[in-house]
PDB file of C-alpha atoms in Angstrom:
ATOM      1  CA  TYR A1104     -23.189  75.324  13.657  1.00 74.00           C
ATOM      2  CA  ILE A1105     -26.882  74.829  14.327  1.00 72.00           C
ATOM      3  CA  LEU A1106     -27.799  74.945  10.630  1.00 75.00           C
ATOM      4  CA  PHE A1107     -25.152  72.319   9.897  1.00 79.00           C
ATOM      5  CA  ILE A1108     -26.511  70.093  12.677  1.00 76.00           C
ATOM      6  CA  VAL A1109     -30.082  70.507  11.396  1.00 75.00           C
ATOM      7  CA  PHE A1110     -28.899  69.649   7.887  1.00 76.00           C
ATOM      8  CA  MET A1111     -27.083  66.539   9.138  1.00 76.00           C
ATOM      9  CA  GLN A1112     -30.022  65.439  11.287  1.00 73.00           C
ATOM     10  CA  THR A1113     -32.772  65.951   8.730  1.00 72.00           C
ATOM     11  CA  THR A1114     -31.038  65.264   5.404  1.00 73.00           C
ATOM     12  CA  VAL A1115     -27.722  63.436   5.474  1.00 72.00           C
ATOM     13  CA  LEU A1116     -28.244  60.807   8.185  1.00 70.00           C
ATOM     14  CA  PRO A1117     -31.763  59.739   7.089  1.00 70.00           C
ATOM     15  CA  THR A1118     -30.511  59.479   3.495  1.00 72.00           C
ATOM     16  CA  LEU A1119     -27.515  57.346   4.461  1.00 72.00           C
ATOM     17  CA  LEU A1120     -29.119  55.210   7.172  1.00 72.00           C
ATOM     18  CA  GLY A1121     -32.790  55.149   6.184  1.00 68.00           C
ATOM     19  CA  SER A1122     -35.261  54.741   9.037  1.00 64.00           C
ATOM     20  CA  ALA A1123     -32.377  53.829  11.382  1.00 62.00           C
ATOM     21  CA  GLY A1124     -30.943  57.331  10.889  1.00 59.00           C
ATOM     22  CA  VAL A1125     -33.437  59.177  13.069  1.00 73.00           C
ATOM     23  CA  PHE A1126     -31.328  60.981  15.665  1.00 78.00           C
ATOM     24  CA  ASP A1127     -31.687  64.112  17.755  1.00 80.00           C
ATOM     25  CA  PHE A1128     -28.520  66.203  17.775  1.00 83.00           C
ATOM     26  CA  ILE A1129     -30.286  69.551  18.037  1.00 85.00           C
ATOM     27  CA  THR A1130     -31.721  69.166  21.541  1.00 87.00           C
ATOM     28  CA  PRO A1131     -28.335  68.594  23.243  1.00 89.00           C
ATOM     29  CA  TRP A1132     -26.941  71.579  21.346  1.00 88.00           C
ATOM     30  CA  ILE A1133     -29.798  73.727  22.615  1.00 89.00           C
ATOM     31  CA  VAL A1134     -29.233  72.484  26.181  1.00 90.00           C
ATOM     32  CA  VAL A1135     -25.571  73.505  25.984  1.00 89.00           C
ATOM     33  CA  SER A1136     -26.586  76.874  24.557  1.00 87.00           C
ATOM     34  CA  ALA A1137     -29.183  77.407  27.307  1.00 88.00           C
ATOM     35  CA  VAL A1138     -26.555  76.714  29.962  1.00 88.00           C
ATOM     36  CA  ARG A1139     -23.575  78.464  28.373  1.00 86.00           C
ATOM     37  CA  GLN A1140     -24.999  81.524  26.633  1.00 87.00           C
ATOM     38  CA  ARG A1141     -26.923  84.579  27.688  1.00 89.00           C
ATOM     39  CA  PRO A1142     -30.731  84.271  27.433  1.00 88.00           C
ATOM     40  CA  LEU A1143     -31.135  86.347  24.263  1.00 91.00           C
ATOM     41  CA  GLN A1144     -28.435  84.460  22.356  1.00 90.00           C
ATOM     42  CA  ALA A1145     -29.723  81.054  23.438  1.00 88.00           C
ATOM     43  CA  THR A1146     -33.317  82.013  22.634  1.00 90.00           C
ATOM     44  CA  VAL A1147     -32.389  83.162  19.131  1.00 90.00           C
ATOM     45  CA  LEU A1148     -30.425  79.958  18.549  1.00 88.00           C
ATOM     46  CA  ALA A1149     -33.309  77.784  19.746  1.00 88.00           C
ATOM     47  CA  MET A1150     -35.824  79.657  17.611  1.00 88.00           C
ATOM     48  CA  VAL A1151     -33.623  79.373  14.510  1.00 87.00           C
ATOM     49  CA  ALA A1152     -33.322  75.637  15.146  1.00 84.00           C
ATOM     50  CA  ALA A1153     -37.075  75.320  15.682  1.00 84.00           C
ATOM     51  CA  PHE A1154     -37.985  77.274  12.545  1.00 82.00           C
ATOM     52  CA  THR A1155     -35.466  75.306  10.488  1.00 81.00           C
ATOM     53  CA  LEU A1156     -36.821  71.993  11.766  1.00 77.00           C
ATOM     54  CA  GLU A1157     -40.399  73.023  11.145  1.00 75.00           C
ATOM     55  CA  THR A1158     -39.690  74.029   7.558  1.00 74.00           C
ATOM     56  CA  LYS A1159     -37.777  70.811   6.895  1.00 70.00           C
ATOM     57  CA  LEU A1160     -40.137  68.350   8.598  1.00 68.00           C
ATOM     58  CA  ALA A1161     -43.847  67.746   8.101  1.00 63.00           C
ATOM     59  CA  VAL A1162     -45.012  68.676  11.596  1.00 65.00           C
ATOM     60  CA  PRO A1163     -47.752  71.011  12.750  1.00 69.00           C
ATOM     61  CA  ALA A1164     -46.663  74.636  12.898  1.00 70.00           C
ATOM     62  CA  GLY A1165     -45.194  75.583  16.235  1.00 74.00           C
ATOM     63  CA  ILE A1166     -44.511  72.129  17.654  1.00 79.00           C
ATOM     64  CA  TYR A1167     -40.733  72.595  17.911  1.00 81.00           C
ATOM     65  CA  LEU A1168     -41.065  76.306  18.584  1.00 84.00           C
ATOM     66  CA  CYS A1169     -43.263  75.613  21.602  1.00 85.00           C
ATOM     67  CA  SER A1170     -41.210  72.710  22.935  1.00 87.00           C
ATOM     68  CA  TYR A1171     -37.850  74.482  22.588  1.00 87.00           C
ATOM     69  CA  TRP A1172     -39.263  77.687  24.075  1.00 90.00           C
ATOM     70  CA  ILE A1173     -40.442  75.807  27.168  1.00 89.00           C
ATOM     71  CA  LEU A1174     -37.150  73.925  27.349  1.00 90.00           C
ATOM     72  CA  ILE A1175     -34.844  76.932  27.264  1.00 91.00           C
ATOM     73  CA  ASN A1176     -36.965  78.888  29.743  1.00 90.00           C
ATOM     74  CA  ILE A1177     -36.748  76.006  32.217  1.00 91.00           C
ATOM     75  CA  PHE A1178     -32.973  75.950  31.802  1.00 89.00           C
ATOM     76  CA  PHE A1179     -32.730  79.705  32.309  1.00 90.00           C
ATOM     77  CA  GLN A1180     -34.502  79.246  35.650  1.00 90.00           C
ATOM     78  CA  ILE A1181     -32.498  76.266  36.955  1.00 89.00           C
ATOM     79  CA  ARG A1182     -29.010  76.923  35.605  1.00 86.00           C
ATOM     80  CA  PRO A1183     -27.788  79.189  38.445  1.00 85.00           C
ATOM     81  CA  ALA A1184     -28.870  76.636  41.059  1.00 84.00           C
ATOM     82  CA  LEU A1185     -26.841  73.701  39.711  1.00 82.00           C
ATOM     83  CA  SER A1186     -23.124  73.077  39.626  1.00 80.00           C
ATOM     84  CA  TRP A1187     -22.330  72.294  36.005  1.00 82.00           C
ATOM     85  CA  ARG A1188     -18.865  70.909  36.824  1.00 82.00           C
ATOM     86  CA  TYR A1189     -20.357  67.516  37.599  1.00 84.00           C
ATOM     87  CA  ARG A1190     -21.717  64.926  35.191  1.00 86.00           C
ATOM     88  CA  THR A1191     -25.069  64.463  36.887  1.00 88.00           C
ATOM     89  CA  PRO A1192     -26.679  67.832  35.996  1.00 89.00           C
ATOM     90  CA  TRP A1193     -25.570  67.465  32.377  1.00 89.00           C
ATOM     91  CA  LEU A1194     -26.741  63.858  32.135  1.00 91.00           C
ATOM     92  CA  VAL A1195     -30.139  64.555  33.692  1.00 91.00           C
ATOM     93  CA  SER A1196     -30.569  67.710  31.589  1.00 91.00           C
ATOM     94  CA  TYR A1197     -29.889  65.890  28.324  1.00 93.00           C
ATOM     95  CA  ALA A1198     -32.100  62.968  29.282  1.00 93.00           C
ATOM     96  CA  LEU A1199     -35.058  65.130  30.340  1.00 92.00           C
ATOM     97  CA  ALA A1200     -34.728  67.508  27.387  1.00 92.00           C
ATOM     98  CA  SER A1201     -34.599  64.650  24.873  1.00 92.00           C
ATOM     99  CA  PHE A1202     -37.483  62.916  26.610  1.00 92.00           C
ATOM    100  CA  TRP A1203     -39.487  66.169  26.456  1.00 90.00           C
ATOM    101  CA  ILE A1204     -38.952  66.446  22.686  1.00 87.00           C
ATOM    102  CA  MET A1205     -39.800  62.751  22.224  1.00 87.00           C
ATOM    103  CA  LEU A1206     -43.074  63.278  24.108  1.00 87.00           C
ATOM    104  CA  PHE A1207     -43.998  66.176  21.837  1.00 83.00           C
ATOM    105  CA  GLU A1208     -43.190  64.123  18.721  1.00 80.00           C
ATOM    106  CA  THR A1209     -45.153  61.114  20.008  1.00 82.00           C
ATOM    107  CA  PHE A1210     -48.089  63.383  20.860  1.00 82.00           C
ATOM    108  CA  VAL A1211     -48.105  64.611  17.256  1.00 78.00           C
ATOM    109  CA  LEU A1212     -47.950  61.056  15.904  1.00 75.00           C
ATOM    110  CA  ILE A1213     -50.870  59.940  18.046  1.00 78.00           C
ATOM    111  CA  PHE A1214     -53.128  62.792  16.959  1.00 77.00           C
ATOM    112  CA  LEU A1215     -52.157  62.822  13.286  1.00 74.00           C
ATOM    113  CA  HIS A1216     -52.617  59.090  12.730  1.00 73.00           C
ATOM    114  CA  GLU A1217     -55.842  57.631  14.061  1.00 67.00           C
ATOM    115  CA  ASN A1218     -54.746  54.006  13.771  1.00 70.00           C
ATOM    116  CA  TRP A1219     -51.192  54.515  15.059  1.00 68.00           C
ATOM    117  CA  SER A1220     -50.097  52.327  17.957  1.00 72.00           C
ATOM    118  CA  PHE A1221     -46.935  51.748  19.927  1.00 75.00           C
ATOM    119  CA  THR A1222     -44.780  48.981  18.529  1.00 80.00           C
ATOM    120  CA  ALA A1223     -41.648  47.436  19.948  1.00 84.00           C
ATOM    121  CA  SER A1224     -39.572  48.802  17.068  1.00 82.00           C
ATOM    122  CA  PHE A1225     -40.844  52.345  17.744  1.00 81.00           C
ATOM    123  CA  VAL A1226     -39.984  52.074  21.445  1.00 83.00           C
ATOM    124  CA  PHE A1227     -36.487  50.719  20.714  1.00 87.00           C
ATOM    125  CA  GLN A1228     -35.916  53.416  18.098  1.00 84.00           C
ATOM    126  CA  GLN A1229     -36.927  56.103  20.606  1.00 85.00           C
ATOM    127  CA  LEU A1230     -34.688  54.618  23.308  1.00 90.00           C
ATOM    128  CA  PHE A1231     -31.765  54.517  20.890  1.00 88.00           C
ATOM    129  CA  LYS A1232     -32.499  58.099  19.868  1.00 86.00           C
ATOM    130  CA  LEU A1233     -32.510  59.103  23.552  1.00 91.00           C
ATOM    131  CA  LEU A1234     -29.183  57.352  24.214  1.00 92.00           C
ATOM    132  CA  VAL A1235     -27.550  58.941  21.162  1.00 89.00           C
ATOM    133  CA  ALA A1236     -28.764  62.398  22.234  1.00 90.00           C
ATOM    134  CA  ILE A1237     -27.396  61.883  25.748  1.00 92.00           C
ATOM    135  CA  GLY A1238     -24.081  60.617  24.370  1.00 91.00           C
ATOM    136  CA  PHE A1239     -23.751  63.545  21.971  1.00 89.00           C
ATOM    137  CA  GLY A1240     -24.589  65.987  24.742  1.00 90.00           C
ATOM    138  CA  MET A1241     -22.050  64.468  27.113  1.00 91.00           C
ATOM    139  CA  PHE A1242     -19.474  64.738  24.328  1.00 91.00           C
ATOM    140  CA  LEU A1243     -20.309  68.421  23.841  1.00 86.00           C
ATOM    141  CA  SER A1244     -20.044  69.271  27.542  1.00 86.00           C
ATOM    142  CA  ARG A1245     -16.946  67.274  28.458  1.00 83.00           C
ATOM    143  CA  GLU A1246     -14.717  70.355  28.823  1.00 82.00           C
ATOM    144  CA  TRP A1247     -16.907  71.806  31.620  1.00 79.00           C
ATOM    145  CA  MET A1248     -17.107  68.586  33.647  1.00 77.00           C
ATOM    146  CA  ARG A1249     -13.795  68.968  35.461  1.00 72.00           C
ATOM    147  CA  ILE A1250     -13.404  70.070  39.046  1.00 70.00           C
ATOM    148  CA  ASP A1251     -10.908  72.750  38.000  1.00 71.00           C
ATOM    149  CA  ALA A1252     -13.138  73.976  35.147  1.00 69.00           C
ATOM    150  CA  GLU A1253     -14.703  77.389  35.256  1.00 71.00           C
ATOM    151  CA  GLU A1254     -18.431  77.413  35.899  1.00 69.00           C
ATOM    152  CA  PRO A1255     -20.052  77.572  32.419  1.00 68.00           C
ATOM    153  CA  VAL A1256     -23.017  79.743  33.394  1.00 68.00           C
ATOM    154  CA  PRO A1257     -22.565  83.396  32.340  1.00 66.00           C
ATOM    155  CA  GLN A1258     -22.833  85.913  35.173  1.00 57.00           C
TER     156      GLN A1258
END
């Protein structure tokens, strides 16, 4: 599924929607994988997503690899301590993960373009991107947010 999501995020949506089609569907998928899967499986999935993004986008080598590596290792450390049956851990996880990726992307923009500055349209686009990522993540994790649901963390 991750290759399909990368294809949709980097090719189909920007082609159909232009500059308004910049969304992040990969980060919520990686968050779900980091919570639901064993460390090796989630790491391989995150690295495949990172390598695919880096070959498709014009970013410095390792930017997504580094950010996703840090992200999944943080989730491996905190996932046993949280109850994933509630909405709050999922919501905060998606928000912080998406914000982390946005910070990395903004960092790259600042250092690649000397005369780049924050504009209102950039801020609104990033906020919309954050809200879409949170919404997509909440959609993905809806089956585990019931009181009678089994805890999604593998033992």
